[in-house]
Short mmCIF file of C-alpha atoms in Angstrom, two decimals:
data_model
loop_
_atom_site.label_atom_id
_atom_site.label_comp_id
_atom_site.label_asym_id
_atom_site.label_seq_id
_atom_site.Cartn_x
_atom_site.Cartn_y
_atom_site.Cartn_z
CA UNK A 497 0.32 -0.19 -0.23
CA UNK A 498 0.91 3.64 -0.55
CA UNK A 499 1.00 6.12 1.35
CA UNK A 500 1.45 9.68 0.08
CA UNK A 501 1.34 12.87 2.11
CA UNK A 502 -0.72 14.27 0.02
CA UNK A 503 -3.79 12.12 0.39
CA UNK A 504 -2.86 12.37 3.97
CA UNK A 505 -3.45 16.31 3.72
CA UNK A 506 -6.51 15.74 2.02
CA UNK A 507 -8.10 13.37 4.31
CA UNK A 508 -6.87 15.58 7.27
CA UNK A 509 -8.55 18.73 5.88
CA UNK A 510 -11.75 16.87 4.46
CA UNK A 511 -12.26 15.53 7.39
CA UNK A 512 -11.63 19.08 10.24
CA UNK A 513 -11.24 21.96 8.23
CA UNK A 514 -14.94 22.99 8.34
CA UNK A 515 -15.59 21.68 11.77
CA UNK A 516 -11.93 22.34 13.83
CA UNK A 517 -11.13 25.25 11.59
CA UNK A 518 -7.84 23.23 10.96
CA UNK A 519 -5.63 22.33 8.41
CA UNK A 520 -2.23 20.05 7.70
CA UNK A 521 0.39 21.39 5.78
CA UNK A 522 3.50 20.14 4.15
CA UNK A 523 6.66 22.22 5.91
CA UNK A 524 10.61 22.29 5.91
CA UNK A 525 12.77 21.02 8.67
CA UNK A 526 11.01 21.54 11.57
CA UNK A 527 6.87 20.65 12.45
CA UNK A 528 5.05 23.26 14.39
CA UNK A 529 1.54 23.97 14.86
CA UNK A 530 0.38 27.31 14.59
CA UNK A 531 -3.07 28.78 15.66
CA UNK A 532 -4.90 31.41 13.22
CA UNK A 533 -3.33 34.65 13.02
CA UNK A 534 -3.41 37.87 11.33
CA UNK A 535 -2.06 36.19 8.13
CA UNK A 536 -4.00 32.59 8.68
CA UNK A 537 -7.55 32.59 9.42
CA UNK A 538 -7.42 28.99 10.11
CA UNK A 539 -5.19 27.11 12.44
CA UNK A 540 -2.10 25.07 10.61
CA UNK A 541 -0.46 21.70 11.72
CA UNK A 542 2.74 21.92 9.76
CA UNK A 543 5.08 18.53 9.36
CA UNK A 544 8.28 18.17 8.82
CA UNK A 545 9.73 17.16 5.10
CA UNK A 546 6.68 15.83 3.57
CA UNK A 547 7.34 12.45 5.77
CA UNK A 548 3.93 10.28 6.31
CA UNK A 549 5.15 9.58 9.95
CA UNK A 550 6.27 13.25 10.81
CA UNK A 551 2.10 13.99 9.54
CA UNK A 552 0.78 11.51 11.85
CA UNK A 553 2.79 12.68 14.66
CA UNK A 554 2.18 15.99 14.86
CA UNK A 555 -1.64 15.36 14.14
CA UNK A 556 -1.56 13.19 16.95
CA UNK A 557 -0.26 16.03 19.27
CA UNK A 558 -3.24 17.90 17.76
CA UNK A 559 -5.56 15.35 18.87
CA UNK A 560 -3.95 15.19 22.14
CA UNK A 561 -4.44 19.22 22.74
CA UNK A 562 -7.61 20.72 24.31
CA UNK A 563 -9.68 23.41 23.02
CA UNK A 564 -7.45 26.22 24.80
CA UNK A 565 -3.79 24.72 24.19
CA UNK A 566 -5.03 24.70 20.38
CA UNK A 567 -4.81 28.70 20.27
CA UNK A 568 -1.70 28.45 21.58
CA UNK A 569 1.63 28.03 19.42
CA UNK A 570 2.74 24.01 19.42
CA UNK A 571 -0.10 23.89 22.15
CA UNK A 572 1.93 25.77 24.63
CA UNK A 573 3.99 22.64 25.35
CA UNK A 574 7.87 22.50 26.25
CA UNK A 575 10.12 20.88 24.02
CA UNK A 576 13.62 19.73 25.13
CA UNK A 577 15.79 19.17 21.80
CA UNK A 578 17.79 15.87 20.95
CA UNK A 579 20.83 15.38 23.32
CA UNK A 580 18.54 14.64 26.52
CA UNK A 581 20.07 13.38 29.98
CA UNK A 582 18.11 10.10 31.12
CA UNK A 583 16.07 11.86 33.49
CA UNK A 584 15.17 14.37 31.14
CA UNK A 585 14.63 11.51 28.47
CA UNK A 586 12.23 10.16 30.93
CA UNK A 587 10.31 13.24 31.39
CA UNK A 588 9.96 13.43 27.77
CA UNK A 589 8.56 9.82 27.24
CA UNK A 590 6.04 10.53 30.03
CA UNK A 591 4.18 13.05 27.79
CA UNK A 592 4.68 11.25 24.70
CA UNK A 593 3.15 8.26 25.64
CA UNK A 594 -0.89 9.58 24.87
CA UNK A 595 0.64 11.07 21.63
CA UNK A 596 2.29 8.43 20.65
CA UNK A 597 -0.39 5.98 21.20
CA UNK A 598 -3.06 8.17 19.33
CA UNK A 599 -0.19 7.99 16.58
CA UNK A 600 -0.34 3.85 16.60
CA UNK A 601 -3.83 4.31 16.53
CA UNK A 602 -4.07 6.16 13.13
CA UNK A 603 -0.85 4.47 11.52
CA UNK A 604 -2.84 0.91 12.07
CA UNK A 605 -6.18 2.58 10.58
CA UNK A 606 -3.78 3.89 7.59
CA UNK A 607 -2.03 0.59 7.10
CA UNK A 608 1.13 1.96 7.99
CA UNK A 609 3.84 0.79 9.71
CA UNK A 610 4.60 2.63 13.45
CA UNK A 611 7.78 2.62 15.34
CA UNK A 612 7.81 4.94 18.77
CA UNK A 613 10.05 7.82 18.63
CA UNK A 614 12.60 8.25 21.63
CA UNK A 615 13.93 11.20 19.53
CA UNK A 616 17.00 11.53 21.30
CA UNK A 617 19.66 10.32 19.02
CA UNK A 618 22.36 12.61 20.32
CA UNK A 619 21.35 11.68 24.07
CA UNK A 620 24.51 10.42 25.98
CA UNK A 621 22.58 6.99 26.50
CA UNK A 622 20.45 4.67 24.65
CA UNK A 623 16.79 4.65 25.26
CA UNK A 624 15.02 1.55 26.00
CA UNK A 625 12.73 1.55 22.79
CA UNK A 626 11.01 -1.60 23.74
CA UNK A 627 10.04 -0.60 27.42
CA UNK A 628 8.66 2.89 26.41
CA UNK A 629 6.86 0.86 23.24
CA UNK A 630 5.15 -1.50 25.74
CA UNK A 631 4.19 1.76 28.02
CA UNK A 632 2.57 3.05 24.62
CA UNK A 633 1.02 -0.23 24.04
CA UNK A 634 -0.96 -0.09 27.27
CA UNK A 635 -2.09 3.18 27.07
CA UNK A 636 -3.55 1.92 23.03
CA UNK A 637 -5.28 -0.80 25.21
CA UNK A 638 -6.89 1.55 27.30
CA UNK A 639 -8.23 4.11 24.82
CA UNK A 640 -9.55 1.06 23.00
CA UNK A 641 -10.87 -0.25 25.69
CA UNK A 642 -12.67 3.36 26.68
CA UNK A 643 -13.42 4.27 23.14
CA UNK A 644 -11.72 6.77 21.15
CA UNK A 645 -11.41 10.01 21.48
CA UNK A 646 -13.53 12.44 19.08
CA UNK A 647 -11.09 13.31 16.95
CA UNK A 648 -9.32 10.31 16.65
CA UNK A 649 -12.31 8.44 15.71
CA UNK A 650 -13.19 10.96 13.00
CA UNK A 651 -9.88 10.27 11.43
CA UNK A 652 -9.33 6.76 11.91
CA UNK A 653 -12.82 6.17 10.35
CA UNK A 654 -11.87 8.65 7.58
CA UNK A 655 -8.31 7.13 6.96
CA UNK A 656 -9.84 2.97 7.08
CA UNK A 657 -12.40 4.21 4.39
CA UNK A 658 -9.70 5.93 2.38
CA UNK A 659 -7.18 3.00 2.41
CA UNK A 660 -10.15 0.00 3.21
CA UNK A 661 -8.36 -1.09 5.98
CA UNK A 662 -10.49 -3.14 8.86
CA UNK A 663 -12.07 -2.12 12.11
CA UNK A 664 -9.49 -1.54 14.96
CA UNK A 665 -8.72 -4.51 16.96
CA UNK A 666 -6.28 -5.18 19.86
CA UNK A 667 -4.75 -7.78 18.10
CA UNK A 668 -3.72 -4.80 15.60
CA UNK A 669 -1.03 -3.81 17.96
CA UNK A 670 1.84 -5.64 18.89
CA UNK A 671 5.32 -4.70 20.71
CA UNK A 672 8.23 -5.39 18.65
#
């Protein structure tokens, strides 16, 4: 199956532009979320370099952010750049569990491979990917049991329709 970021842009914008005044847009080297301003009367999720996975990740952060956060640049979240210590990495991973769980759900909805992002290539230690993925998996199972939040459900359904993928099942999510 081919995954073109242009398709994802269309799926997202068709799903959310009218109801949430938000568009997904291709950006350059760094992703960013920008709320509506004097130059743009809509909110923008800008993903990096045309990478499908980058778009899914940024969308997942948007799905986590509540209405007030969606009025702030990058949702008002802190970001500690690559090169984190073990302690800072642990804090980073805590706040990344929910967004990466949403990202995994959306990836499966699109039939797209998912890999957790520890995002610390230049740190002074190697993060434990499997342990982090296990935490994200636990979160996915909880979300599936409780029911998908509205925006995740809307996009999952639109993606499953576009990519002709089956309904989500817990067995679709395997830690590797």
